[in-house]
Amino acid sequence: MGVFPDFDGLGGIGDLRAVVGALLTFVLIIAVLMLIVSAIVWAIATAHGIYATASKGRTGVLVALGAAVLAGGGVAWMNWLLSLGQQL
């Protein structure tokens, strides 16, 4: 069975792919910067005994990791689904 979506059927699909790629890059850069800043805040607040701020820093680290995993994992998952669809 040769059923596969026709991505070239829509006009401007190349522009849409470029925009999505740029947004993905932007999300990953912001996630890495957020991870760095949150880790620094977490470390400094823990060293000085400010546990409420350390908790917020830890939350920031987890949110940044989650955003990076979702952004990168979404692309990998979509590529896997497309390759699976080609095999059927």
Coordinates of N, CA and C in Angstrom, one line a residue:
M1 N 0.9 -1.2 0.0 CA 0.0 0.0 0.0 C 0.9 1.2 0.0
G2 N 0.7 2.2 -0.9 CA 1.6 3.3 -1.0 C 0.9 4.6 -0.6
V3 N 0.4 4.7 0.6 CA -0.3 5.9 1.1 C 0.7 6.7 1.9
F4 N 1.0 7.9 1.4 CA 1.9 8.8 2.1 C 1.4 10.3 1.8
P5 N 1.6 11.1 2.8 CA 1.1 12.5 2.6 C 1.9 13.2 1.6
D6 N 1.2 14.1 0.8 CA 1.9 14.9 -0.2 C 2.2 16.2 0.4
F7 N 3.4 16.4 0.9 CA 3.8 17.7 1.5 C 4.0 18.8 0.5
D8 N 4.1 18.5 -0.8 CA 4.3 19.5 -1.8 C 3.0 20.0 -2.4
G9 N 1.9 19.4 -1.9 CA 0.5 19.8 -2.4 C 0.1 21.2 -2.0
L10 N 0.6 21.7 -0.9 CA 0.3 23.1 -0.5 C 1.3 24.1 -0.9
G11 N 0.8 25.2 -1.4 CA 1.8 26.3 -1.8 C 2.4 26.9 -0.5
G12 N 3.7 27.2 -0.6 CA 4.4 27.8 0.5 C 4.8 26.9 1.6
I13 N 4.8 25.6 1.3 CA 5.2 24.6 2.4 C 6.7 24.7 2.7
G14 N 7.5 25.1 1.8 CA 8.9 25.3 2.0 C 9.1 26.5 3.0
D15 N 8.3 27.6 2.8 CA 8.4 28.7 3.8 C 8.0 28.3 5.2
L16 N 6.9 27.5 5.2 CA 6.5 27.0 6.5 C 7.5 26.2 7.2
R17 N 8.2 25.3 6.5 CA 9.3 24.5 7.1 C 10.4 25.4 7.6
A18 N 10.7 26.4 6.9 CA 11.8 27.4 7.3 C 11.4 28.1 8.6
V19 N 10.1 28.5 8.7 CA 9.6 29.2 9.9 C 9.6 28.3 11.1
V20 N 9.2 27.0 10.9 CA 9.2 26.1 12.0 C 10.6 25.7 12.4
G21 N 11.5 25.6 11.5 CA 12.9 25.3 11.8 C 13.5 26.5 12.6
A22 N 13.2 27.7 12.2 CA 13.7 28.9 12.9 C 13.1 29.0 14.3
L23 N 11.8 28.7 14.5 CA 11.2 28.7 15.8 C 11.8 27.6 16.7
L24 N 12.0 26.4 16.1 CA 12.6 25.4 16.9 C 14.0 25.7 17.4
T25 N 14.8 26.4 16.5 CA 16.1 26.8 17.0 C 16.0 27.9 18.1
F26 N 15.1 28.8 17.9 CA 14.8 29.8 19.0 C 14.4 29.2 20.3
V27 N 13.5 28.2 20.3 CA 13.1 27.5 21.5 C 14.3 26.8 22.2
L28 N 15.1 26.1 21.4 CA 16.2 25.4 22.0 C 17.3 26.3 22.6
I29 N 17.5 27.5 21.9 CA 18.5 28.5 22.4 C 18.0 29.0 23.8
I30 N 16.7 29.4 23.8 CA 16.1 30.0 25.0 C 16.1 28.9 26.1
A31 N 15.8 27.7 25.8 CA 15.8 26.6 26.8 C 17.2 26.4 27.4
V32 N 18.2 26.5 26.6 CA 19.6 26.3 27.1 C 20.0 27.5 28.0
L33 N 19.7 28.7 27.5 CA 19.9 29.9 28.4 C 19.2 29.8 29.7
M34 N 17.9 29.4 29.6 CA 17.1 29.3 30.9 C 17.7 28.2 31.8
L35 N 18.2 27.2 31.2 CA 18.9 26.1 32.0 C 20.1 26.6 32.7
I36 N 20.9 27.4 32.0 CA 22.1 27.9 32.6 C 21.8 28.9 33.7
V37 N 20.9 29.8 33.5 CA 20.6 30.8 34.5 C 19.9 30.2 35.7
S38 N 19.0 29.2 35.5 CA 18.3 28.6 36.6 C 19.3 27.7 37.4
A39 N 20.2 27.1 36.8 CA 21.2 26.3 37.5 C 22.1 27.2 38.3
I40 N 22.5 28.3 37.8 CA 23.3 29.3 38.6 C 22.5 29.8 39.8
V41 N 21.3 30.2 39.6 CA 20.4 30.6 40.7 C 20.3 29.5 41.7
W42 N 20.0 28.3 41.3 CA 19.8 27.2 42.2 C 21.1 27.0 43.0
A43 N 22.3 27.0 42.4 CA 23.5 26.8 43.1 C 23.8 27.9 44.1
I44 N 23.7 29.1 43.7 CA 24.0 30.2 44.6 C 23.0 30.3 45.8
A45 N 21.7 30.1 45.5 CA 20.7 30.1 46.6 C 20.9 29.0 47.5
T46 N 21.3 27.8 47.1 CA 21.5 26.7 48.0 C 22.8 26.9 48.8
A47 N 23.8 27.5 48.2 CA 25.0 27.8 49.0 C 24.8 28.8 50.1
H48 N 23.9 29.7 49.9 CA 23.6 30.8 50.9 C 22.4 30.4 51.8
G49 N 21.8 29.3 51.6 CA 20.8 28.8 52.5 C 19.4 29.5 52.2
I50 N 19.2 30.0 51.0 CA 17.9 30.6 50.7 C 17.1 29.5 49.9
Y51 N 16.4 28.7 50.7 CA 15.8 27.5 50.1 C 14.6 27.8 49.3
A52 N 13.9 28.8 49.5 CA 12.7 29.2 48.6 C 13.2 29.5 47.2
T53 N 14.3 30.3 47.1 CA 14.8 30.7 45.8 C 15.5 29.5 45.2
A54 N 16.1 28.6 46.0 CA 16.7 27.4 45.4 C 15.6 26.5 44.8
S55 N 14.5 26.4 45.4 CA 13.4 25.7 44.9 C 12.9 26.2 43.6
K56 N 12.8 27.5 43.4 CA 12.5 28.1 42.2 C 13.5 27.9 41.1
G57 N 14.8 27.9 41.5 CA 15.9 27.6 40.5 C 15.8 26.2 40.0
R58 N 15.5 25.3 41.0 CA 15.3 23.9 40.6 C 14.1 23.7 39.7
T59 N 13.1 24.4 39.9 CA 11.9 24.3 39.0 C 12.2 24.8 37.7
G60 N 13.0 25.9 37.6 CA 13.5 26.5 36.3 C 14.3 25.5 35.5
V61 N 15.2 24.8 36.2 CA 16.0 23.8 35.6 C 15.1 22.7 35.0
L62 N 14.2 22.2 35.7 CA 13.3 21.1 35.3 C 12.4 21.6 34.1
V63 N 11.9 22.8 34.2 CA 11.1 23.3 33.1 C 12.0 23.5 31.8
A64 N 13.2 24.0 31.9 CA 14.1 24.1 30.8 C 14.4 22.8 30.2
L65 N 14.7 21.8 31.0 CA 15.0 20.5 30.5 C 13.8 19.9 29.8
G66 N 12.6 20.1 30.4 CA 11.4 19.6 29.7 C 11.1 20.3 28.4
A67 N 11.3 21.6 28.3 CA 11.1 22.3 27.0 C 12.1 21.8 26.0
A68 N 13.4 21.6 26.3 CA 14.4 21.1 25.4 C 14.0 19.7 24.9
V69 N 13.6 18.8 25.9 CA 13.3 17.5 25.5 C 12.0 17.4 24.6
L70 N 11.0 18.2 24.9 CA 9.8 18.3 24.1 C 10.1 18.8 22.7
A71 N 10.9 19.9 22.6 CA 11.3 20.4 21.3 C 12.1 19.5 20.4
G72 N 13.1 18.9 21.0 CA 14.0 18.0 20.3 C 13.3 16.7 20.0
G73 N 12.6 16.2 21.0 CA 11.9 14.9 20.9 C 10.8 14.9 19.9
G74 N 10.1 16.1 19.8 CA 9.0 16.2 18.9 C 9.5 16.0 17.4
V75 N 10.7 16.6 17.1 CA 11.2 16.4 15.8 C 11.6 15.0 15.5
A76 N 12.3 14.3 16.5 CA 12.7 12.9 16.4 C 11.4 12.0 16.2
W77 N 10.4 12.3 17.0 CA 9.2 11.5 16.9 C 8.5 11.6 15.6
M78 N 8.4 12.9 15.1 CA 7.8 13.1 13.8 C 8.6 12.4 12.7
N79 N 9.9 12.5 12.7 CA 10.7 11.8 11.7 C 10.5 10.3 11.8
W80 N 10.4 9.7 13.0 CA 10.2 8.3 13.2 C 8.8 7.9 12.6
L81 N 7.8 8.7 12.9 CA 6.5 8.4 12.3 C 6.4 8.5 10.8
L82 N 7.2 9.5 10.2 CA 7.2 9.6 8.8 C 7.9 8.4 8.2
S83 N 9.0 7.9 8.8 CA 9.7 6.7 8.3 C 8.9 5.5 8.5
L84 N 8.1 5.4 9.6 CA 7.3 4.3 9.8 C 6.1 4.3 8.7
G85 N 5.6 5.4 8.4 CA 4.6 5.5 7.3 C 5.1 5.1 6.0
Q86 N 6.4 5.4 5.7 CA 7.0 5.0 4.4 C 7.1 3.5 4.3
Q87 N 7.3 2.8 5.4 CA 7.5 1.4 5.4 C 6.2 0.6 5.2
L88 N 5.1 1.2 5.5 CA 3.8 0.5 5.4 C 3.4 0.4 4.0

